[in-house]
C-alpha cells in the first residue's frame, strides 16, 4: 500500500498472490514483479503513471537467473505477457468533448500484450492481441497505438493480421513519434462481416441482438520489431498510448466544421494526443483538460478506461455509473475506494464478456 522505489531495476519475487493497493501511488525506478501468476489484483487508478513490469514467469526461473540475488544482468532474452492469463480491457466513450450517454461501450477491446526484452531489460519486440468485445458507437471510429518516445526510424517492421490474415496497415511516423493504426474504421469492418443490420446497428450492446451476433468475430494481432532495443522506462507500459480516432471521411459531431479524421482523438488521461490532434477541441462542452491530465470532466470523469481484469460492458444507453454504481466513487477517490467496482454489474445493465 505504500510507496516503492528502486535505483536501476528493483526486483520483487512473489510466491503467492500479488496485490497493488490503491495507496501505492508512487513507484519510481523500474520495478519487476516476478510472479508465476502475474498481478492478480491491481486496485490503483494511477496505472498509466506507474513504472512496473508484471513478470509472468515461474519463481524458480527468476531465482535461477540470479534475480533474487540482485543480479540485474540477464544474458538471454525473455518474453513477458500482460496479463499472464485472461485479458485486460480497454473501453472508450466516443462523444468527447461531450459526455453523452456515457455508456462506455462505444469501443471495447479485450487485449493481451507480450513483450520480448533483452538481458538489459530493453524492449525488442511488442506483440499485442486484440479482440473486439463491443462496438456501440453511432460514429465511425478507428483504433491506433502510439509508442511513446519511440523514434520512427527505429521501427524495423510492423505486422498486422486480422482474423489470422495479414492486412495492409498504416504506420504514421514523424520524427520521434510512431503511431500504429490497427483499424481504420471498426464500423466498416463489422459491416463487412455482416453482423450489423437495420435492427441491430451496434455490435453486442443491444440485449435483443445478442443471439444474432457471435462473440470474437473481429480480432487483430500487431507485432512491432525495433531495430535497436529501447529502455523499458522510455516506452512505458501496456496498454501504451492506445486511442480511438474519427474514421477518415466520416461525420463525428457538430463541434467541428469538417470531417475531422485523425484530428479527433480520445486517450487515457495521461496522454495529450498525437501531433495531428486538434488541441482547439480541449475545454469544449464537458471537457475540463488542464495541467498534465487530459480527456477529463470537471469532476475527473474520463472518456477512456483500462481494466486489468475480466469486465462486462454496459448495455446500450446505460450510463456506466448506473451499471456499476461504485464507478463514480472509484474515480473521484483516485482509486482509494470502491476498488472492486467493475466486478459486479447491476442486474440487466451489462453484457457478459464471455457468453
mmCIF file of N, CA and C in Angstrom, residues 223-287:
data_model
loop_
_atom_site.group_PDB
_atom_site.id
_atom_site.type_symbol
_atom_site.label_atom_id
_atom_site.label_comp_id
_atom_site.label_asym_id
_atom_site.label_seq_id
_atom_site.Cartn_x
_atom_site.Cartn_y
_atom_site.Cartn_z
ATOM 1 N N UNK A 223 2.386 -6.888 -34.388
ATOM 2 C CA UNK A 223 3.744 -7.226 -33.968
ATOM 3 C C UNK A 223 4.676 -6.101 -34.406
ATOM 4 N N UNK A 224 5.397 -5.526 -33.456
ATOM 5 C CA UNK A 224 6.318 -4.424 -33.724
ATOM 6 C C UNK A 224 7.719 -4.860 -33.331
ATOM 7 N N UNK A 225 8.653 -4.788 -34.283
ATOM 8 C CA UNK A 225 10.049 -5.105 -34.013
ATOM 9 C C UNK A 225 10.876 -3.835 -34.117
ATOM 10 N N UNK A 226 11.714 -3.604 -33.108
ATOM 11 C CA UNK A 226 12.567 -2.422 -33.078
ATOM 12 C C UNK A 226 13.964 -2.766 -33.579
ATOM 13 N N UNK A 227 14.564 -1.839 -34.293
ATOM 14 C CA UNK A 227 15.916 -2.050 -34.799
ATOM 15 C C UNK A 227 16.913 -2.103 -33.657
ATOM 16 N N UNK A 228 16.857 -1.113 -32.794
ATOM 17 C CA UNK A 228 17.703 -1.048 -31.606
ATOM 18 C C UNK A 228 16.812 -1.116 -30.376
ATOM 19 N N UNK A 229 17.054 -2.049 -29.456
ATOM 20 C CA UNK A 229 16.216 -2.146 -28.255
ATOM 21 C C UNK A 229 16.149 -0.814 -27.512
ATOM 22 N N UNK A 230 14.987 -0.554 -26.912
ATOM 23 C CA UNK A 230 14.722 0.720 -26.246
ATOM 24 C C UNK A 230 14.546 0.475 -24.760
ATOM 25 N N UNK A 231 15.055 1.379 -23.939
ATOM 26 C CA UNK A 231 14.946 1.253 -22.484
ATOM 27 C C UNK A 231 13.485 1.129 -22.072
ATOM 28 N N UNK A 232 13.235 0.207 -21.159
ATOM 29 C CA UNK A 232 11.879 -0.075 -20.713
ATOM 30 C C UNK A 232 11.145 1.166 -20.182
ATOM 31 N N UNK A 233 11.816 1.999 -19.376
ATOM 32 C CA UNK A 233 11.129 3.163 -18.811
ATOM 33 C C UNK A 233 10.931 4.270 -19.840
ATOM 34 N N UNK A 234 11.554 4.163 -20.995
ATOM 35 C CA UNK A 234 11.376 5.161 -22.049
ATOM 36 C C UNK A 234 10.056 4.956 -22.780
ATOM 37 N N UNK A 235 9.698 3.707 -23.017
ATOM 38 C CA UNK A 235 8.487 3.391 -23.767
ATOM 39 C C UNK A 235 7.245 3.424 -22.883
ATOM 40 N N UNK A 236 7.401 3.085 -21.625
ATOM 41 C CA UNK A 236 6.238 2.963 -20.753
ATOM 42 C C UNK A 236 5.708 1.542 -20.786
ATOM 43 N N UNK A 237 4.517 1.352 -20.259
ATOM 44 C CA UNK A 237 3.971 0.019 -20.063
ATOM 45 C C UNK A 237 2.602 -0.129 -20.709
ATOM 46 N N UNK A 238 2.212 -1.358 -21.005
ATOM 47 C CA UNK A 238 0.915 -1.592 -21.639
ATOM 48 C C UNK A 238 -0.210 -0.944 -20.842
ATOM 49 N N UNK A 239 -1.248 -0.410 -21.513
ATOM 50 C CA UNK A 239 -1.521 -0.532 -22.947
ATOM 51 C C UNK A 239 -0.867 0.535 -23.817
ATOM 52 N N UNK A 240 0.216 1.132 -23.322
ATOM 53 C CA UNK A 240 0.883 2.220 -24.030
ATOM 54 C C UNK A 240 -0.143 3.351 -24.259
ATOM 55 N N UNK A 241 0.038 4.108 -25.320
ATOM 56 C CA UNK A 241 -0.913 5.194 -25.606
ATOM 57 C C UNK A 241 -1.848 4.731 -26.720
ATOM 58 N N UNK A 242 -2.789 3.853 -26.378
ATOM 59 C CA UNK A 242 -3.764 3.368 -27.365
ATOM 60 C C UNK A 242 -4.995 4.269 -27.331
ATOM 61 N N UNK A 243 -5.590 4.534 -28.505
ATOM 62 C CA UNK A 243 -6.649 5.538 -28.568
ATOM 63 C C UNK A 243 -7.572 5.277 -29.752
ATOM 64 N N UNK A 244 -8.732 5.909 -29.731
ATOM 65 C CA UNK A 244 -9.628 5.879 -30.881
ATOM 66 C C UNK A 244 -9.547 7.220 -31.601
ATOM 67 N N UNK A 245 -9.892 7.206 -32.884
ATOM 68 C CA UNK A 245 -9.900 8.432 -33.682
ATOM 69 C C UNK A 245 -11.069 8.363 -34.663
ATOM 70 N N UNK A 246 -11.452 9.511 -35.191
ATOM 71 C CA UNK A 246 -12.556 9.552 -36.148
ATOM 72 C C UNK A 246 -12.115 8.947 -37.478
ATOM 73 N N UNK A 247 -12.895 7.990 -37.984
ATOM 74 C CA UNK A 247 -12.570 7.377 -39.273
ATOM 75 C C UNK A 247 -12.556 8.439 -40.366
ATOM 76 N N UNK A 248 -11.623 8.326 -41.266
ATOM 77 C CA UNK A 248 -11.453 9.318 -42.337
ATOM 78 C C UNK A 248 -12.728 9.448 -43.173
ATOM 79 N N UNK A 249 -13.120 10.712 -43.439
ATOM 80 C CA UNK A 249 -14.260 10.976 -44.301
ATOM 81 C C UNK A 249 -15.611 10.721 -43.671
ATOM 82 N N UNK A 250 -15.679 10.690 -42.331
ATOM 83 C CA UNK A 250 -16.953 10.439 -41.645
ATOM 84 C C UNK A 250 -17.277 11.563 -40.674
ATOM 85 N N UNK A 251 -18.563 11.797 -40.497
ATOM 86 C CA UNK A 251 -19.068 12.803 -39.554
ATOM 87 C C UNK A 251 -18.780 12.350 -38.129
ATOM 88 N N UNK A 252 -18.389 13.322 -37.257
ATOM 89 C CA UNK A 252 -18.094 12.962 -35.877
ATOM 90 C C UNK A 252 -18.512 14.055 -34.899
ATOM 91 N N UNK A 253 -19.654 14.706 -35.170
ATOM 92 C CA UNK A 253 -20.175 15.698 -34.242
ATOM 93 C C UNK A 253 -20.168 17.105 -34.805
ATOM 94 N N UNK A 254 -21.051 17.963 -34.249
ATOM 95 C CA UNK A 254 -21.225 19.322 -34.753
ATOM 96 C C UNK A 254 -20.157 20.297 -34.280
ATOM 97 N N UNK A 255 -19.278 19.855 -33.375
ATOM 98 C CA UNK A 255 -18.279 20.783 -32.836
ATOM 99 C C UNK A 255 -17.103 20.986 -33.783
ATOM 100 N N UNK A 256 -17.096 20.270 -34.903
ATOM 101 C CA UNK A 256 -16.090 20.508 -35.938
ATOM 102 C C UNK A 256 -16.810 20.766 -37.260
ATOM 103 N N UNK A 257 -16.248 21.645 -38.079
ATOM 104 C CA UNK A 257 -16.927 22.068 -39.300
ATOM 105 C C UNK A 257 -16.787 21.049 -40.428
ATOM 106 N N UNK A 258 -15.718 20.250 -40.396
ATOM 107 C CA UNK A 258 -15.471 19.280 -41.455
ATOM 108 C C UNK A 258 -15.245 17.907 -40.842
ATOM 109 N N UNK A 259 -15.151 16.896 -41.684
ATOM 110 C CA UNK A 259 -14.842 15.554 -41.182
ATOM 111 C C UNK A 259 -13.448 15.588 -40.539
ATOM 112 N N UNK A 260 -13.340 15.263 -39.247
ATOM 113 C CA UNK A 260 -12.077 15.519 -38.528
ATOM 114 C C UNK A 260 -10.979 14.494 -38.759
ATOM 115 N N UNK A 261 -11.323 13.245 -39.057
ATOM 116 C CA UNK A 261 -10.283 12.233 -39.206
ATOM 117 C C UNK A 261 -9.421 12.133 -37.956
ATOM 118 N N UNK A 262 -8.118 11.992 -38.147
ATOM 119 C CA UNK A 262 -7.187 11.797 -37.036
ATOM 120 C C UNK A 262 -7.063 13.021 -36.129
ATOM 121 N N UNK A 263 -7.626 14.170 -36.522
ATOM 122 C CA UNK A 263 -7.539 15.349 -35.650
ATOM 123 C C UNK A 263 -8.466 15.239 -34.447
ATOM 124 N N UNK A 264 -9.412 14.288 -34.488
ATOM 125 C CA UNK A 264 -10.248 13.986 -33.316
ATOM 126 C C UNK A 264 -9.770 12.672 -32.720
ATOM 127 N N UNK A 265 -9.392 12.691 -31.451
ATOM 128 C CA UNK A 265 -8.879 11.506 -30.775
ATOM 129 C C UNK A 265 -9.400 11.471 -29.338
ATOM 130 N N UNK A 266 -9.406 10.289 -28.754
ATOM 131 C CA UNK A 266 -9.721 10.138 -27.330
ATOM 132 C C UNK A 266 -8.727 9.168 -26.712
ATOM 133 N N UNK A 267 -8.054 9.623 -25.631
ATOM 134 C CA UNK A 267 -6.981 8.875 -24.987
ATOM 135 C C UNK A 267 -7.252 8.702 -23.494
ATOM 136 N N UNK A 268 -6.423 7.881 -22.849
ATOM 137 C CA UNK A 268 -6.368 7.864 -21.391
ATOM 138 C C UNK A 268 -5.892 9.228 -20.911
ATOM 139 N N UNK A 269 -6.190 9.518 -19.653
ATOM 140 C CA UNK A 269 -5.988 10.875 -19.145
ATOM 141 C C UNK A 269 -4.524 11.325 -19.111
ATOM 142 N N UNK A 270 -3.585 10.402 -19.169
ATOM 143 C CA UNK A 270 -2.175 10.777 -19.105
ATOM 144 C C UNK A 270 -1.590 11.204 -20.446
ATOM 145 N N UNK A 271 -2.371 11.073 -21.518
ATOM 146 C CA UNK A 271 -1.848 11.329 -22.856
ATOM 147 C C UNK A 271 -2.621 12.443 -23.547
ATOM 148 N N UNK A 272 -1.888 13.345 -24.192
ATOM 149 C CA UNK A 272 -2.491 14.540 -24.783
ATOM 150 C C UNK A 272 -2.898 14.370 -26.229
ATOM 151 N N UNK A 273 -2.522 13.256 -26.854
ATOM 152 C CA UNK A 273 -2.831 13.061 -28.265
ATOM 153 C C UNK A 273 -1.587 13.124 -29.131
ATOM 154 N N UNK A 274 -1.726 12.731 -30.376
ATOM 155 C CA UNK A 274 -0.593 12.745 -31.292
ATOM 156 C C UNK A 274 -0.413 14.145 -31.878
ATOM 157 N N UNK A 275 0.574 14.288 -32.735
ATOM 158 C CA UNK A 275 0.851 15.592 -33.337
ATOM 159 C C UNK A 275 -0.287 16.054 -34.239
ATOM 160 N N UNK A 276 -1.157 15.138 -34.663
ATOM 161 C CA UNK A 276 -2.289 15.506 -35.523
ATOM 162 C C UNK A 276 -3.511 15.937 -34.726
ATOM 163 N N UNK A 277 -3.472 15.807 -33.415
ATOM 164 C CA UNK A 277 -4.611 16.150 -32.579
ATOM 165 C C UNK A 277 -4.955 17.630 -32.683
ATOM 166 N N UNK A 278 -6.256 17.947 -32.791
ATOM 167 C CA UNK A 278 -6.736 19.324 -32.811
ATOM 168 C C UNK A 278 -6.918 19.802 -31.377
ATOM 169 N N UNK A 279 -5.931 20.542 -30.863
ATOM 170 C CA UNK A 279 -5.964 20.975 -29.470
ATOM 171 C C UNK A 279 -7.059 21.992 -29.180
ATOM 172 N N UNK A 280 -7.646 22.567 -30.222
ATOM 173 C CA UNK A 280 -8.734 23.528 -30.021
ATOM 174 C C UNK A 280 -9.979 22.858 -29.470
ATOM 175 N N UNK A 281 -10.037 21.527 -29.520
ATOM 176 C CA UNK A 281 -11.203 20.817 -29.010
ATOM 177 C C UNK A 281 -11.182 20.674 -27.492
ATOM 178 N N UNK A 282 -10.023 20.889 -26.883
ATOM 179 C CA UNK A 282 -9.954 20.830 -25.422
ATOM 180 C C UNK A 282 -10.809 21.930 -24.802
ATOM 181 N N UNK A 283 -11.415 21.605 -23.667
ATOM 182 C CA UNK A 283 -12.214 22.540 -22.875
ATOM 183 C C UNK A 283 -13.498 22.982 -23.554
ATOM 184 N N UNK A 284 -13.927 22.244 -24.573
ATOM 185 C CA UNK A 284 -15.249 22.458 -25.141
ATOM 186 C C UNK A 284 -16.254 21.553 -24.427
ATOM 187 N N UNK A 285 -17.499 21.969 -24.394
ATOM 188 C CA UNK A 285 -18.583 21.164 -23.825
ATOM 189 C C UNK A 285 -18.213 20.677 -22.418
ATOM 190 N N UNK A 286 -18.091 19.367 -22.215
ATOM 191 C CA UNK A 286 -17.862 18.817 -20.878
ATOM 192 C C UNK A 286 -16.394 18.592 -20.551
ATOM 193 N N UNK A 287 -15.505 18.832 -21.502
ATOM 194 C CA UNK A 287 -14.087 18.579 -21.257
ATOM 195 C C UNK A 287 -13.474 19.659 -20.375
#
